[in-house]
Coordinates of N, CA and C in Angstrom, one line a residue:
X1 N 17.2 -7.8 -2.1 CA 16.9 -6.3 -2.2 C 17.2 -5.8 -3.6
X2 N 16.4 -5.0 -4.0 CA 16.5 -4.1 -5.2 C 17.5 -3.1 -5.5
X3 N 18.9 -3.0 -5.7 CA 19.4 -1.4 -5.3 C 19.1 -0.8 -6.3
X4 N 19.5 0.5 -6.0 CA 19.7 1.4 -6.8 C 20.8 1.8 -7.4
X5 N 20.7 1.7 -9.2 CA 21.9 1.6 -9.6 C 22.6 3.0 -9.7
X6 N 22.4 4.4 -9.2 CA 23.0 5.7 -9.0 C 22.6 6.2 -7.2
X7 N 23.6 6.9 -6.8 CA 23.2 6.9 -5.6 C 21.8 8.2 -5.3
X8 N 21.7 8.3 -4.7 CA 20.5 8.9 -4.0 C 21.1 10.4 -3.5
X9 N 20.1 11.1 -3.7 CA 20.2 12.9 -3.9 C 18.9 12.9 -2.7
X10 N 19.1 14.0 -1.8 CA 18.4 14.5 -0.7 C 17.4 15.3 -1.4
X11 N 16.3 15.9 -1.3 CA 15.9 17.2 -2.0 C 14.4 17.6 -1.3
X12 N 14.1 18.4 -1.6 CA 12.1 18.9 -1.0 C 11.6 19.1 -2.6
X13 N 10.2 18.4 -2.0 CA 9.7 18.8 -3.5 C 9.0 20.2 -3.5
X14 N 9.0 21.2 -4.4 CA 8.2 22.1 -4.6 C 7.2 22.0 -5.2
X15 N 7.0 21.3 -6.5 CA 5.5 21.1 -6.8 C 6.1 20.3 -8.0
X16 N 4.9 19.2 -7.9 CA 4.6 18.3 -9.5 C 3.8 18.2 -11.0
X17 N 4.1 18.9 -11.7 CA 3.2 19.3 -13.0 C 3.5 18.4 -14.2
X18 N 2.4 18.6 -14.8 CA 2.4 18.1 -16.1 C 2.9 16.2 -16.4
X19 N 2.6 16.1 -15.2 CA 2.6 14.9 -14.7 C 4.1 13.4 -14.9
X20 N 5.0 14.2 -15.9 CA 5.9 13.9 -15.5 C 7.4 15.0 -15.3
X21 N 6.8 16.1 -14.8 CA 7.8 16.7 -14.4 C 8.0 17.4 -12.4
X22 N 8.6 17.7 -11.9 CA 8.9 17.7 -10.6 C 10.1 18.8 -10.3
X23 N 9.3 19.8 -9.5 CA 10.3 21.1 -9.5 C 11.3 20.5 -8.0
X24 N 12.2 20.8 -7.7 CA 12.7 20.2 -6.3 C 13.9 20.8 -6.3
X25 N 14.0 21.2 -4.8 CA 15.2 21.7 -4.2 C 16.0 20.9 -3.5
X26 N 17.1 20.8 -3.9 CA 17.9 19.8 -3.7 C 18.7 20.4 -2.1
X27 N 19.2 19.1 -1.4 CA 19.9 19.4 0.1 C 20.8 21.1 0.1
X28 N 21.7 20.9 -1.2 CA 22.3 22.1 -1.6 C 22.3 23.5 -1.4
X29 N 20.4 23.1 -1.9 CA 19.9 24.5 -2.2 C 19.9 24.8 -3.6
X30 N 20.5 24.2 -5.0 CA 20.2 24.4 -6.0 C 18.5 24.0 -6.7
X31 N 18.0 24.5 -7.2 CA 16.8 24.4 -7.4 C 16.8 23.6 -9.1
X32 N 16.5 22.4 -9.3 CA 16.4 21.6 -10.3 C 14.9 21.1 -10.9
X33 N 14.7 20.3 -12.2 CA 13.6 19.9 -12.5 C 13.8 18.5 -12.9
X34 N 13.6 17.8 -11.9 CA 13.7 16.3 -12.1 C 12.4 15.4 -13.0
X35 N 12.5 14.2 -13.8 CA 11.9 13.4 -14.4 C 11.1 12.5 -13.1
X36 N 9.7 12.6 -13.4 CA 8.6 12.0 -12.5 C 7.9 11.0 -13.0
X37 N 8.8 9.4 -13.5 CA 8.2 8.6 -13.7 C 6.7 7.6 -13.4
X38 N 5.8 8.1 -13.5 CA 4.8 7.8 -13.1 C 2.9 9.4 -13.3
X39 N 2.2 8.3 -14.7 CA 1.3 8.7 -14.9 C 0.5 9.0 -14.5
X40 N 0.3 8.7 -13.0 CA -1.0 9.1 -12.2 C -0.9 10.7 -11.5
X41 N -2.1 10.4 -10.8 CA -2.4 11.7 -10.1 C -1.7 11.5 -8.7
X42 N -0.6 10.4 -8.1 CA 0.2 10.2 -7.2 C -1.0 11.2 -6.1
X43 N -2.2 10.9 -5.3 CA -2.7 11.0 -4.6 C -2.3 11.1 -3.6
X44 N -2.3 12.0 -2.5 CA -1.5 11.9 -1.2 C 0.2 11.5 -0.9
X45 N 0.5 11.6 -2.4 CA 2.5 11.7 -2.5 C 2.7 12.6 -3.0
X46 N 2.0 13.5 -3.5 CA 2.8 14.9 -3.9 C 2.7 16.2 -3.4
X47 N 2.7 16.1 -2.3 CA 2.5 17.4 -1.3 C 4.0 18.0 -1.5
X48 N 3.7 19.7 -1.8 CA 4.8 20.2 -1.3 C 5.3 20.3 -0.1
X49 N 6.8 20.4 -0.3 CA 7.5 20.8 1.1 C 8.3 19.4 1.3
X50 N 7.5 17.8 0.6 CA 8.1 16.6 0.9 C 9.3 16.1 0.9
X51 N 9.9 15.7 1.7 CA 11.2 15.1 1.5 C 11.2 14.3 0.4
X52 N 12.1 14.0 -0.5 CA 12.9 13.4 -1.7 C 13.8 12.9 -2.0
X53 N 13.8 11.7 -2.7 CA 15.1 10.8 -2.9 C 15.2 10.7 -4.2
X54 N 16.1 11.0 -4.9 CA 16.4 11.7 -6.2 C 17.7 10.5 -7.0
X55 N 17.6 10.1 -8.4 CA 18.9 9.6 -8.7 C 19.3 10.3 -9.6
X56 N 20.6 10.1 -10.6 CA 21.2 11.4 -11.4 C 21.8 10.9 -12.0
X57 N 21.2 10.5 -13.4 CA 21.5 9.8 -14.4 C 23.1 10.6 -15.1
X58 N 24.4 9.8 -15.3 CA 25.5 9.8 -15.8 C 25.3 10.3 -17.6
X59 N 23.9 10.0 -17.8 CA 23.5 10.0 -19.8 C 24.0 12.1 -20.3
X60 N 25.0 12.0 -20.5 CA 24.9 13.5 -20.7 C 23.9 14.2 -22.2
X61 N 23.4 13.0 -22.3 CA 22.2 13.5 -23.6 C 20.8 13.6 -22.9
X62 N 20.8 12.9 -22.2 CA 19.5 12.9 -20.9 C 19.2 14.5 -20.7
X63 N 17.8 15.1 -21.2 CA 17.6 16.7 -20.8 C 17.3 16.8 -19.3
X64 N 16.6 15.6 -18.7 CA 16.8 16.1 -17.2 C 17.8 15.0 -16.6
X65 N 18.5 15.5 -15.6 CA 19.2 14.4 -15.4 C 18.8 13.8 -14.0
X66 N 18.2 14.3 -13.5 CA 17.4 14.0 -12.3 C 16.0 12.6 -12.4
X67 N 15.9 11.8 -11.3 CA 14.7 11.1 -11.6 C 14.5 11.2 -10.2
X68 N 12.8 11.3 -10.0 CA 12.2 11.3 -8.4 C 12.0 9.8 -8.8
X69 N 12.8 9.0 -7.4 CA 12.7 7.9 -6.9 C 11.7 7.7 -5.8
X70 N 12.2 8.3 -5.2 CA 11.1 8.5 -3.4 C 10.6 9.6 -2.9
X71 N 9.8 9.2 -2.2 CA 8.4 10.4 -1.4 C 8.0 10.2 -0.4
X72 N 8.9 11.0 1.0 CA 8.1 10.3 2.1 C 6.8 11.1 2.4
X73 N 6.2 10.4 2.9 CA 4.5 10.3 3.4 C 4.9 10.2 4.5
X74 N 4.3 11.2 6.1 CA 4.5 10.7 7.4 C 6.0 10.5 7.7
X75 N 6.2 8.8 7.9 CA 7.5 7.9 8.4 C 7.4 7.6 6.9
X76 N 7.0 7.4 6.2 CA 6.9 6.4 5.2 C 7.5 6.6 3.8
X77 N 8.6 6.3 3.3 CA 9.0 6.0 1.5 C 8.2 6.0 1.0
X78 N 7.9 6.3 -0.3 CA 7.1 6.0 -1.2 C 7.4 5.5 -2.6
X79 N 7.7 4.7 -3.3 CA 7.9 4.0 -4.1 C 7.4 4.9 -5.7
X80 N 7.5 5.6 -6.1 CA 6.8 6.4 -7.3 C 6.9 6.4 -8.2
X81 N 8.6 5.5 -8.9 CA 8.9 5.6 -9.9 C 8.5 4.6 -10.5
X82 N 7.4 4.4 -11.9 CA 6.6 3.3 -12.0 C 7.7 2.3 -13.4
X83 N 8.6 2.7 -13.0 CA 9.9 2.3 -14.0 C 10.9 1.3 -13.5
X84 N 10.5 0.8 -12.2 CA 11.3 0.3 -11.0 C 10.6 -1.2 -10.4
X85 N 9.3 -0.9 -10.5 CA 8.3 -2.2 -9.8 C 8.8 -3.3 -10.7
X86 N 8.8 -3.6 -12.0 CA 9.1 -5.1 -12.6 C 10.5 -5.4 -12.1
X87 N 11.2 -5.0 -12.2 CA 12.6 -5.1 -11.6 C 12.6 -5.3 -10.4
X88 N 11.9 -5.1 -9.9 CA 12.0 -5.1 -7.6 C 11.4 -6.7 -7.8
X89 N 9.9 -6.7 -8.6 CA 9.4 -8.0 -8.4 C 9.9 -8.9 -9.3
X90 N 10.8 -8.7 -10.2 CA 11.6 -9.8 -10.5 C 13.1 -10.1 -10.0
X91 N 13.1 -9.3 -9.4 CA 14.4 -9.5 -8.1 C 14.1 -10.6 -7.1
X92 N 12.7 -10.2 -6.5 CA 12.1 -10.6 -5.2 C 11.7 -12.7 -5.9
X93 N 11.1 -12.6 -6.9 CA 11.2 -14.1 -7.6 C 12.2 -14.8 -7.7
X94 N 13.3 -13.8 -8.2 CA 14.4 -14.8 -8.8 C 15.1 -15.5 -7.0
X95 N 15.1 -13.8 -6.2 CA 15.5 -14.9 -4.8 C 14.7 -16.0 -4.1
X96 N 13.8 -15.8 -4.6 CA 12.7 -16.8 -4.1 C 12.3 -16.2 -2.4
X97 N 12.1 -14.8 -2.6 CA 11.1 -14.3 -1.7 C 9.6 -14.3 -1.9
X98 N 8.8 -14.7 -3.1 CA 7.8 -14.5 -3.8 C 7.2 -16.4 -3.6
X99 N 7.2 -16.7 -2.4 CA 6.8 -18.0 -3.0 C 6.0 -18.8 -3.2
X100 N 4.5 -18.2 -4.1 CA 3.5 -18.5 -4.6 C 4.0 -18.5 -6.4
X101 N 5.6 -17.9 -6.6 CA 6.2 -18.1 -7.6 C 7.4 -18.6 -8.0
X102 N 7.5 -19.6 -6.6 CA 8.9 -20.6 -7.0 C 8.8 -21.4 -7.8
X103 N 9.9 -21.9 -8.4 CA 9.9 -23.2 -8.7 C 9.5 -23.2 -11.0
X104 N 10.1 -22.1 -11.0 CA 10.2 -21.7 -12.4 C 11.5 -21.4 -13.1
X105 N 11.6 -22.7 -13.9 CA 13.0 -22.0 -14.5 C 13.8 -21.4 -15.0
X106 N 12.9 -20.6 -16.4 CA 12.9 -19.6 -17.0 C 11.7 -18.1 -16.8
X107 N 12.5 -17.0 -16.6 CA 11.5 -15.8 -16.2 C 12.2 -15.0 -17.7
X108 N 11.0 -14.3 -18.7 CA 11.2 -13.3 -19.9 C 10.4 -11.9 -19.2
X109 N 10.8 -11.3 -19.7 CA 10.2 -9.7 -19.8 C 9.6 -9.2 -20.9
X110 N 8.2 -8.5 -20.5 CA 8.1 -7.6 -21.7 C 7.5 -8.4 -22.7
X111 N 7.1 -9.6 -23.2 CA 6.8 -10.9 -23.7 C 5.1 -10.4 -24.5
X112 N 5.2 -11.0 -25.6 CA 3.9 -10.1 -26.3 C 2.8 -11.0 -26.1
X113 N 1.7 -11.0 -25.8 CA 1.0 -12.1 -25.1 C -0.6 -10.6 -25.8
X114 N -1.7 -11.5 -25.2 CA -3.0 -10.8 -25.3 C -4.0 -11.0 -26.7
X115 N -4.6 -10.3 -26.9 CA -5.3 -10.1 -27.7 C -5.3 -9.6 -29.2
X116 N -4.7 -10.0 -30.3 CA -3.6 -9.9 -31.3 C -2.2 -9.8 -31.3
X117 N -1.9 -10.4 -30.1 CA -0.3 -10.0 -29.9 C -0.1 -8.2 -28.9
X118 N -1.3 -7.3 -29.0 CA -0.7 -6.1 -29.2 C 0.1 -5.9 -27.8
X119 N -0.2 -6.7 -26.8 CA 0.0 -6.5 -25.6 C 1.4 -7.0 -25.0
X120 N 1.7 -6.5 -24.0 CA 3.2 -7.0 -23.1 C 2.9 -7.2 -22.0
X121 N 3.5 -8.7 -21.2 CA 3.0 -9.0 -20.2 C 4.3 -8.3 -19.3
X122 N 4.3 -7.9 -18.4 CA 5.7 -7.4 -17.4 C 6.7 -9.0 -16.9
X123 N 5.9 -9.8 -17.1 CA 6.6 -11.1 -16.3 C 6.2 -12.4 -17.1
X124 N 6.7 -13.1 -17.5 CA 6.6 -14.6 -17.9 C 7.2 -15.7 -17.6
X125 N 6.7 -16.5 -16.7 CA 7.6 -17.5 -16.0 C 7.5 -18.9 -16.8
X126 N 8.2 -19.7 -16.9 CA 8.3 -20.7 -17.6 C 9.0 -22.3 -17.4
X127 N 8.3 -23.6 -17.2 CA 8.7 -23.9 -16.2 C 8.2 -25.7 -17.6
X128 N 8.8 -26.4 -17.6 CA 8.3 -28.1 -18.2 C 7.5 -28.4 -17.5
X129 N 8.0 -28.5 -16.3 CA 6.6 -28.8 -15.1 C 5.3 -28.2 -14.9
X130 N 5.8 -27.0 -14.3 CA 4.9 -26.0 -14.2 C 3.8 -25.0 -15.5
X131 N 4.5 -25.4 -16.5 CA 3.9 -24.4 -17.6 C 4.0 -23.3 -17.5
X132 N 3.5 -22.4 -17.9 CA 3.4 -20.9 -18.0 C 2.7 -20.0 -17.0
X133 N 3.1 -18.8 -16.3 CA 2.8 -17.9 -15.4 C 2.5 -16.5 -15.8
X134 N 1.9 -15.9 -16.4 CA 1.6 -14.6 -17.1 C 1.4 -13.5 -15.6
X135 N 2.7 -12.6 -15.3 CA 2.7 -12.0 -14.0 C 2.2 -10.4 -14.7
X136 N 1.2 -9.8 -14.5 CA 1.0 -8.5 -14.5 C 1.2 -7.7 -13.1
X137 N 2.6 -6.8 -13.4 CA 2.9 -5.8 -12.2 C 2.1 -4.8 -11.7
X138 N 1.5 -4.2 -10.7 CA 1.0 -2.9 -10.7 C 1.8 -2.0 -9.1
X139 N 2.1 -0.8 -9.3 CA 2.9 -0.1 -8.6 C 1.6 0.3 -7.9
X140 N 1.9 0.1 -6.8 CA 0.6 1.0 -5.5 C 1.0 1.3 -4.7
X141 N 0.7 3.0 -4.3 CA 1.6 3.7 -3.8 C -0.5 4.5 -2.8
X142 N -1.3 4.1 -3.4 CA -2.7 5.2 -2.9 C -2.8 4.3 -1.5
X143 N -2.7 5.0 -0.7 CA -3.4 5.1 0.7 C -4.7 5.8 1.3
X144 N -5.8 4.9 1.1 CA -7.4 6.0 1.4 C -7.4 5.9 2.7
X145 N -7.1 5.4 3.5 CA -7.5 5.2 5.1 C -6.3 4.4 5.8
X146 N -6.0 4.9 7.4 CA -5.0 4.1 7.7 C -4.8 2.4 7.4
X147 N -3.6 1.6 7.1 CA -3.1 0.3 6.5 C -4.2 0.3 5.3
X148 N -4.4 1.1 4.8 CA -5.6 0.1 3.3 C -4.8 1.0 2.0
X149 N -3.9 0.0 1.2 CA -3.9 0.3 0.1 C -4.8 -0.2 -1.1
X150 N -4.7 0.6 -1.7 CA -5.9 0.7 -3.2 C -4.9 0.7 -4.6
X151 N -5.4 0.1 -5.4 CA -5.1 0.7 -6.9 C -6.5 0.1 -7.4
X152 N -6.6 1.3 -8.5 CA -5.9 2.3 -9.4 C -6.3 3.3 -8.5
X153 N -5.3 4.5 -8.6 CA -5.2 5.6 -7.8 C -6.0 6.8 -8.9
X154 N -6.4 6.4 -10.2 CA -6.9 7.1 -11.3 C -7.5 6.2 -12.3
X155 N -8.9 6.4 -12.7 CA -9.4 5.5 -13.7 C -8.5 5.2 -14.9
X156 N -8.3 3.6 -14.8 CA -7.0 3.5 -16.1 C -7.9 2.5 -16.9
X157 N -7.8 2.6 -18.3 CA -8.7 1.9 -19.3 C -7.3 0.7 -19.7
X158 N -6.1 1.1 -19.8 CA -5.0 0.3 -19.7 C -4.7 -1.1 -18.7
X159 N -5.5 -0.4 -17.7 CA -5.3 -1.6 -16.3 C -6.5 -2.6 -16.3
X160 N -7.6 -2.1 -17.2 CA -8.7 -2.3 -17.5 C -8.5 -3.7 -18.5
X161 N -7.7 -3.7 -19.4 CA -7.4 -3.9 -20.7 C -6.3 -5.2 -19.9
X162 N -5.7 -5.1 -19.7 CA -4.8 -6.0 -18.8 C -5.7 -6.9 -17.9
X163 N -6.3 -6.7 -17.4 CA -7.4 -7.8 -16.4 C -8.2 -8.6 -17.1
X164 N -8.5 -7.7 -18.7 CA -9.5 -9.1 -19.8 C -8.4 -10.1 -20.1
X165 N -7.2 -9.5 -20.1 CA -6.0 -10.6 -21.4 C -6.0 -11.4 -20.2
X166 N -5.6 -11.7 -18.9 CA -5.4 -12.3 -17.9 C -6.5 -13.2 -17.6
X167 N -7.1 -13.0 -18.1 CA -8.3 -13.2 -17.7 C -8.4 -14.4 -18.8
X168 N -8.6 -14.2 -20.3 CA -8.1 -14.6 -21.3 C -7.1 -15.9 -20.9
X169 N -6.1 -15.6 -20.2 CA -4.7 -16.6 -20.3 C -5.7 -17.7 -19.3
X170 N -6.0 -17.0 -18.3 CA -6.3 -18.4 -17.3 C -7.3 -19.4 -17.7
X171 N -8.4 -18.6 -18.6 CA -9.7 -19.5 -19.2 C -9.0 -20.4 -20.6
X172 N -7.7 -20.2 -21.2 CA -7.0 -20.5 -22.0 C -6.4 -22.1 -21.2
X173 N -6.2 -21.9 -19.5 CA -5.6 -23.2 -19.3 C -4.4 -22.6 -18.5
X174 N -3.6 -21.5 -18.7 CA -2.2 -20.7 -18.2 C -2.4 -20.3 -16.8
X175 N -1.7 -20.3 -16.1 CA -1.5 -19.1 -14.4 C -1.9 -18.2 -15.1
X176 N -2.5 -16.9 -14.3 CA -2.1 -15.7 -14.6 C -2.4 -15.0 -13.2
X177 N -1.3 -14.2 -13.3 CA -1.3 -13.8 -11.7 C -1.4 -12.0 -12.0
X178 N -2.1 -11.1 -11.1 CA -2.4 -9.9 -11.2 C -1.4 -9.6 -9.6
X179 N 0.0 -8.6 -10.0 CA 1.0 -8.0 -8.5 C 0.8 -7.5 -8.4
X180 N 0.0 -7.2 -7.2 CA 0.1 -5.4 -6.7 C 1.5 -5.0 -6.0
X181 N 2.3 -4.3 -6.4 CA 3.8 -3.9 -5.5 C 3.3 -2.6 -4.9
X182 N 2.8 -3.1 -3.4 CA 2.3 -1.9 -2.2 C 3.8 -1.4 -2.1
X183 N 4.0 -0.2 -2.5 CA 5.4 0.5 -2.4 C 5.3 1.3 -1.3
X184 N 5.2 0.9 -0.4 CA 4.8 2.0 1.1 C 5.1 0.7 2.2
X185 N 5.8 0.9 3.3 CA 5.4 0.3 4.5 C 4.7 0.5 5.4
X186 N 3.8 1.5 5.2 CA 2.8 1.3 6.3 C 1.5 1.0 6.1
X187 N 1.2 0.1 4.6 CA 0.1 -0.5 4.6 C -0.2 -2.0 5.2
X188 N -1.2 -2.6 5.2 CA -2.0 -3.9 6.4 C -2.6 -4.6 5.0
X189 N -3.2 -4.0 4.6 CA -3.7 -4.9 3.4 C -3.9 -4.0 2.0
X190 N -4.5 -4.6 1.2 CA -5.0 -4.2 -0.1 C -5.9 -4.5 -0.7
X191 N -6.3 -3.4 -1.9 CA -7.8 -3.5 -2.5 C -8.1 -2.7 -3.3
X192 N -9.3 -3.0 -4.3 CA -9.5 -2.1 -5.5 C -10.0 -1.2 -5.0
X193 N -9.7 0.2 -6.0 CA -9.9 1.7 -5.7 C -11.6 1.8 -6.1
X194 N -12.7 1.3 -5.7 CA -14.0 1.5 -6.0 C -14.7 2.5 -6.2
X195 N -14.2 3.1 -5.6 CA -15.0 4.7 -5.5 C -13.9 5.7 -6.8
X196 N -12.9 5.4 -7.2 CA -11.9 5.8 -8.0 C -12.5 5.1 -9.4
X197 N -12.4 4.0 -9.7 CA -12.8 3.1 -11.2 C -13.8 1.9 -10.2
X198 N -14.6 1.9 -10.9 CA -15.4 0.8 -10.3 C -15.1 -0.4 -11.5
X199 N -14.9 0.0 -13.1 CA -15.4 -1.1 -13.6 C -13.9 -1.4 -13.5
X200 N -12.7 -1.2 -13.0 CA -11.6 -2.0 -12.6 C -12.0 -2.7 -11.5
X201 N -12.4 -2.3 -10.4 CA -12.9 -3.0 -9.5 C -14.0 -4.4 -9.7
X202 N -14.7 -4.3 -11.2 CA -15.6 -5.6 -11.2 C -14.9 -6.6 -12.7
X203 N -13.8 -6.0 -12.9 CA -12.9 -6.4 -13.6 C -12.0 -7.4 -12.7
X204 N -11.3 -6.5 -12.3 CA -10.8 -7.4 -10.7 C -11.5 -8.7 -10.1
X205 N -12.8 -8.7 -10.1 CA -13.4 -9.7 -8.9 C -14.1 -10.8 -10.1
X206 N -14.0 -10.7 -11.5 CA -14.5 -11.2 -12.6 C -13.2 -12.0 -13.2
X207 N -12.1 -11.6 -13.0 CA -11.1 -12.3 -13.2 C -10.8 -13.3 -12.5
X208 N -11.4 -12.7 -11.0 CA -10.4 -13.8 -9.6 C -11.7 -14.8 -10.1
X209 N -12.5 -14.7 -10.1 CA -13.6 -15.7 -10.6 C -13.3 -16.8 -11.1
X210 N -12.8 -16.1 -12.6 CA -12.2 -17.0 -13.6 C -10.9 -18.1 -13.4
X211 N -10.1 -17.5 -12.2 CA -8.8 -17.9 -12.0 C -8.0 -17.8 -11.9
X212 N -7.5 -16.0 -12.5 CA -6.9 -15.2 -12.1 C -6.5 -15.3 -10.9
X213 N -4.9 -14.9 -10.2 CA -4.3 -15.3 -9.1 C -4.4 -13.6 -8.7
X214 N -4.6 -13.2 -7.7 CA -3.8 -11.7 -7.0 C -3.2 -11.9 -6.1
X215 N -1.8 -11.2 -5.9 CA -1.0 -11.5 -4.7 C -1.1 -9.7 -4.9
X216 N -0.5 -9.9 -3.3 CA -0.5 -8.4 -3.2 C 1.3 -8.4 -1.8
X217 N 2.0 -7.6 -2.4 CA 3.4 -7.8 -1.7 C 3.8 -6.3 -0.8
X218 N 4.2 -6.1 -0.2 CA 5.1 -4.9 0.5 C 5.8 -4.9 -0.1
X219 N 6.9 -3.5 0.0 CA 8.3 -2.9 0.2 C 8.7 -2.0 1.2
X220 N 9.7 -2.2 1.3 CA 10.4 -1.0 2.3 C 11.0 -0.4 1.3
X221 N 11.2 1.1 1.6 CA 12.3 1.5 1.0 C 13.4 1.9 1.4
X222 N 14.4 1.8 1.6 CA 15.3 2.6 1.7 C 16.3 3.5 1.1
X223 N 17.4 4.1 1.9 CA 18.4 4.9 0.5 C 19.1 3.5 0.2
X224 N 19.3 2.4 0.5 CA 20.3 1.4 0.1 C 19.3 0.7 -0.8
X225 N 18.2 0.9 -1.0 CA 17.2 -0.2 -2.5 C 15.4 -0.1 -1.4
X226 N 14.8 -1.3 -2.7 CA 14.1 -1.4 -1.9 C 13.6 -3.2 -1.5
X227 N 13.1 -3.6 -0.7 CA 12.9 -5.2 0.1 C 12.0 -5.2 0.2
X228 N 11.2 -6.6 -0.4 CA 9.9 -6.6 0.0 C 9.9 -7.4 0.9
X229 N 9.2 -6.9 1.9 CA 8.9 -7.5 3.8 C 8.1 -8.7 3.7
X230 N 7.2 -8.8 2.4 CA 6.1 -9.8 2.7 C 4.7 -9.5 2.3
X231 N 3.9 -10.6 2.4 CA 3.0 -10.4 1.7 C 1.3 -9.8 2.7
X232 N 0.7 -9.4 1.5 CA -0.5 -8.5 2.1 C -2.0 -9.5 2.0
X233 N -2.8 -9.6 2.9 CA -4.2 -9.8 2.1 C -4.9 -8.6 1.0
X234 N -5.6 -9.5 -0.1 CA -6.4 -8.6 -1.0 C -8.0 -8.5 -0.6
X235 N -8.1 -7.5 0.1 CA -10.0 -7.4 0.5 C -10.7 -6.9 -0.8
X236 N -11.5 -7.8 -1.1 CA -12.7 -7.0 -2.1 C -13.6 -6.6 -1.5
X237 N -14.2 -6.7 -0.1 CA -15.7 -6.2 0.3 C -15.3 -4.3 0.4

C-alpha cells in the first residue's frame, strides 16, 4: 500500500478553478484554498458540495499549504492528485503486486529516454536478463458509463507525444509498457476516451500493434493510502 506521508484533513469542496486551485471547507468550518494537482478538466470529480481528503504540507514557505488528495464520487475515492500515481505504481512493482513486471532488478525514475532525449519516462526497469522496461504512468480517474474507465479525460497532445516515443522503444527491440492507474474502485474495465481525443485513441491501438504492452491496474483508496486490488481488462472496440 501507498501511504500517505501527512495525515488526512476532512473538507467539502466548494468549487475548482483555474485548474489548479480548489476553494474547500474544511470539517472545522474554516474555509481554505487548497493546491489541485492535476491538469485536467477532472470530469465528473469536481462537483460541489463533494467530500474531501486533504494533506497539509509542514513547508512553511509553501503559499498553500493544503493539497486535494481525494474526491468521493457516489461510494467511491477518487485518486486526483496526478503527483501521487508513479509512486503508488512503483510501490505496487517493487512489492511485486504488478506481475507482468516482476522479475527486474533495478527500477530509475524520471530517466530521459525519447526523441532527442527531450522526454522522461515515469518508470525504467532494468534487468541483465530481462533488459529494459520503459513504463509510462497515466492517472484515470474519467468514468463515462457505469464500470468503464477512459483516459484521456481531455485532449492531451503530451499523452499523444508519449505513445510515439513508446512506440519508438518497442520497434527499437525494448518493453514498453503504457499504465493506466484506474484511481477509482468502482471501475470493470478500461479504455480510450474516443469521443474525447480520438487521435489518442488511434495512437493507442497503433502502438499495441507495434508492441506496446497496456496494463490497466485498480486502487482503492483509503484515509490509510492507496492499494491496488488488481488488474483491469483494456477494451478498444
Amino acid at each position: 500500500m501507498h501511504r500517505f506521508d501527512q495525515p488526512l484533513h476532512q473538507g467539502r469542496l466548494i468549487k475548482r478553478y483555474k485548474r489548479f486551485l480548489a476553494d474547500i471547507e474544511l470539517s472545522s468550518g474554516e474555509l481554505i484554498t487548497a493546491h489541485c494537482a492535476n491538469t485536467g478538466p477532472m470530469t465528473g470529480c469536481a462537483e460541489p458540495g463533494s467530500a474531501v481528503l486533504l494533506t497539509k504540507s509542514d513547508n512553511p514557505a509553501r503559499k498553500l499549504q493544503y493539497s486535494l488528495e481525494l474526491i468521493k464520487v457516489g461510494r467511491t475515492w477518487v485518486g486526483i492528485n496526478t503527483a501521487r500515481p508513479n509512486a503508488i505504481v512503483e510501490d505496487a512493482i517493487v512489492s511485486g503486486a504488478v506481475k507482468e513486471l516482476k522479475g527486474y532488478e533495478g527500477l530509475r525514475r524520471e530517466v530521459k529516454y525519447g526523441r532527442g532525449g527531450k522526454s522522461r519516462i515515469d518508470i525504467l526497469l532494468e534487468d541483465e536478463k530481462h533488459g529494459r522496461c520503459w513504463v509510462e504512468v497515466k492517472n484515470t480517474t474519467l468514468l463515462t458509463e457505469p464500470g468503464m474507465a477512459r483516459f484521456p479525460d481531455a485532449v492531451t497532445t503530451r499523452g499523444q507525444k508519449h505513445l510515439q516515443e513508446l512506440t519508438d522503444m518497442a520497434k527499437a527491440g525494448d518493453r514498453a509498457v503504457i499504465f493506466f492507474l484506474v484511481n477509482r474502485a468502482d471501475a470493470a474495465r478500461m479504455g480510450p476516451a474516443d469521443e474525447i481525443d480520438p487521435v489518442y485513441g488511434k495512437l493507442l491501438r497503433k502502438a499495441l500493434k507495434a508492441g506496446v504492452e497496456a496494463l490497466a491496474y485498480q486502487v482503492k483508496n483509503t484515509k490509510r493510502g492507496a492499494q491496488i486490488t488488481g488488474r483491469l481488462p483494456v477494451v478498444l472496440d
